[in-house]
Amino acid sequence: MNGSLMFSYLNDNVCFADGRGISVDKDGNIYCCSYRSNNVHLLTLDGQFIKPIVRDITLPYGIAFDKTGKRFLVTHG
């Protein structure tokens, strides 16, 4: 909230390029769109990679959850 860097995400084993949309679920997991590598990554609250949750989606740039937190929408190019 104050603009301080909490973590940076870099993973040599997973293709991640040009991060765009970011969202957080009710459990504090982070979902981040990788615009140029065409996937969405799931991270822990402290920025550790868990897994890609969406692969091969053309230019994802936004993600949001519904009110229940059980569904999400990814916008893409």
PDB file of C-alpha atoms in Angstrom:
ATOM      1  CA  MET A   1       0.000   0.000   0.000  1.00  0.00           C
ATOM      2  CA  ASN A   2       2.920   2.348   0.579  1.00  0.00           C
ATOM      3  CA  GLY A   3       4.751   1.487  -2.639  1.00  0.00           C
ATOM      4  CA  SER A   4       7.428  -0.706  -1.027  1.00  0.00           C
ATOM      5  CA  LEU A   5       8.745  -3.671  -3.010  1.00  0.00           C
ATOM      6  CA  MET A   6       7.561  -6.904  -1.368  1.00  0.00           C
ATOM      7  CA  PHE A   7       9.178  -9.358  -3.802  1.00  0.00           C
ATOM      8  CA  SER A   8      10.214  -9.720  -7.411  1.00  0.00           C
ATOM      9  CA  TYR A   9       9.388 -12.755  -9.500  1.00  0.00           C
ATOM     10  CA  LEU A  10      11.994 -14.382 -11.706  1.00  0.00           C
ATOM     11  CA  ASN A  11      11.976 -18.058 -12.557  1.00  0.00           C
ATOM     12  CA  ASP A  12      14.624 -19.454 -14.902  1.00  0.00           C
ATOM     13  CA  ASN A  13      12.749 -22.763 -15.227  1.00  0.00           C
ATOM     14  CA  VAL A  14       9.407 -21.282 -16.264  1.00  0.00           C
ATOM     15  CA  CYS A  15       8.764 -19.019 -19.224  1.00  0.00           C
ATOM     16  CA  PHE A  16       7.438 -15.702 -17.911  1.00  0.00           C
ATOM     17  CA  ALA A  17       7.626 -12.537 -19.991  1.00  0.00           C
ATOM     18  CA  ASP A  18       6.034  -9.098 -19.730  1.00  0.00           C
ATOM     19  CA  GLY A  19       3.811  -9.476 -16.650  1.00  0.00           C
ATOM     20  CA  ARG A  20       0.466  -7.710 -16.943  1.00  0.00           C
ATOM     21  CA  GLY A  21      -2.739  -8.412 -14.997  1.00  0.00           C
ATOM     22  CA  ILE A  22      -2.401  -9.496 -11.387  1.00  0.00           C
ATOM     23  CA  SER A  23      -5.078 -10.727  -8.982  1.00  0.00           C
ATOM     24  CA  VAL A  24      -5.154 -12.323  -5.525  1.00  0.00           C
ATOM     25  CA  ASP A  25      -7.557 -15.050  -4.394  1.00  0.00           C
ATOM     26  CA  LYS A  26      -9.212 -15.382  -0.963  1.00  0.00           C
ATOM     27  CA  ASP A  27      -6.297 -17.548   0.248  1.00  0.00           C
ATOM     28  CA  GLY A  28      -3.685 -14.938  -0.701  1.00  0.00           C
ATOM     29  CA  ASN A  29      -2.366 -16.757  -3.789  1.00  0.00           C
ATOM     30  CA  ILE A  30      -1.243 -14.479  -6.606  1.00  0.00           C
ATOM     31  CA  TYR A  31      -2.306 -14.952 -10.237  1.00  0.00           C
ATOM     32  CA  CYS A  32      -0.185 -13.162 -12.811  1.00  0.00           C
ATOM     33  CA  CYS A  33      -0.667 -12.917 -16.581  1.00  0.00           C
ATOM     34  CA  SER A  34       2.456 -13.446 -18.663  1.00  0.00           C
ATOM     35  CA  TYR A  35       1.624 -11.417 -21.764  1.00  0.00           C
ATOM     36  CA  ARG A  36       4.358 -12.500 -24.165  1.00  0.00           C
ATOM     37  CA  SER A  37       4.691 -16.133 -23.043  1.00  0.00           C
ATOM     38  CA  ASN A  38       0.905 -16.692 -23.262  1.00  0.00           C
ATOM     39  CA  ASN A  39       0.160 -18.174 -19.843  1.00  0.00           C
ATOM     40  CA  VAL A  40      -1.062 -17.350 -16.332  1.00  0.00           C
ATOM     41  CA  HIS A  41       1.066 -18.254 -13.325  1.00  0.00           C
ATOM     42  CA  LEU A  42      -0.020 -19.104  -9.798  1.00  0.00           C
ATOM     43  CA  LEU A  43       2.330 -17.838  -7.061  1.00  0.00           C
ATOM     44  CA  THR A  44       2.372 -17.936  -3.285  1.00  0.00           C
ATOM     45  CA  LEU A  45       1.899 -14.730  -1.304  1.00  0.00           C
ATOM     46  CA  ASP A  46       5.682 -14.374  -1.022  1.00  0.00           C
ATOM     47  CA  GLY A  47       6.209 -14.815  -4.783  1.00  0.00           C
ATOM     48  CA  GLN A  48       7.164 -18.486  -5.053  1.00  0.00           C
ATOM     49  CA  PHE A  49       6.051 -20.222  -8.252  1.00  0.00           C
ATOM     50  CA  ILE A  50       3.397 -22.921  -7.773  1.00  0.00           C
ATOM     51  CA  LYS A  51       2.336 -23.774 -11.340  1.00  0.00           C
ATOM     52  CA  PRO A  52       0.983 -22.339 -14.575  1.00  0.00           C
ATOM     53  CA  ILE A  53      -2.815 -22.464 -14.388  1.00  0.00           C
ATOM     54  CA  VAL A  54      -3.563 -21.406 -17.963  1.00  0.00           C
ATOM     55  CA  ARG A  55      -1.302 -22.218 -20.907  1.00  0.00           C
ATOM     56  CA  ASP A  56      -1.347 -21.191 -24.545  1.00  0.00           C
ATOM     57  CA  ILE A  57      -3.771 -18.267 -24.224  1.00  0.00           C
ATOM     58  CA  THR A  58      -2.953 -15.500 -26.684  1.00  0.00           C
ATOM     59  CA  LEU A  59      -1.566 -12.392 -24.955  1.00  0.00           C
ATOM     60  CA  PRO A  60      -3.307 -12.552 -21.533  1.00  0.00           C
ATOM     61  CA  TYR A  61      -3.430  -9.138 -19.867  1.00  0.00           C
ATOM     62  CA  GLY A  62      -6.135  -9.144 -17.197  1.00  0.00           C
ATOM     63  CA  ILE A  63      -7.524 -11.497 -14.575  1.00  0.00           C
ATOM     64  CA  ALA A  64     -10.353 -11.172 -12.031  1.00  0.00           C
ATOM     65  CA  PHE A  65     -12.321 -13.464  -9.722  1.00  0.00           C
ATOM     66  CA  ASP A  66     -16.097 -13.646  -9.291  1.00  0.00           C
ATOM     67  CA  LYS A  67     -17.722 -12.975  -5.909  1.00  0.00           C
ATOM     68  CA  THR A  68     -17.422 -16.619  -4.834  1.00  0.00           C
ATOM     69  CA  GLY A  69     -13.709 -16.780  -5.635  1.00  0.00           C
ATOM     70  CA  LYS A  70     -14.249 -20.078  -7.420  1.00  0.00           C
ATOM     71  CA  ARG A  71     -14.188 -18.751 -10.984  1.00  0.00           C
ATOM     72  CA  PHE A  72     -11.942 -16.326 -12.737  1.00  0.00           C
ATOM     73  CA  LEU A  73     -11.927 -14.501 -16.043  1.00  0.00           C
ATOM     74  CA  VAL A  74      -8.818 -13.882 -18.115  1.00  0.00           C
ATOM     75  CA  THR A  75      -8.904 -11.195 -20.782  1.00  0.00           C
ATOM     76  CA  HIS A  76      -6.549 -11.594 -23.715  1.00  0.00           C
ATOM     77  CA  GLY A  77      -5.548 -10.180 -27.093  1.00  0.00           C
TER      78      GLY A  77
END
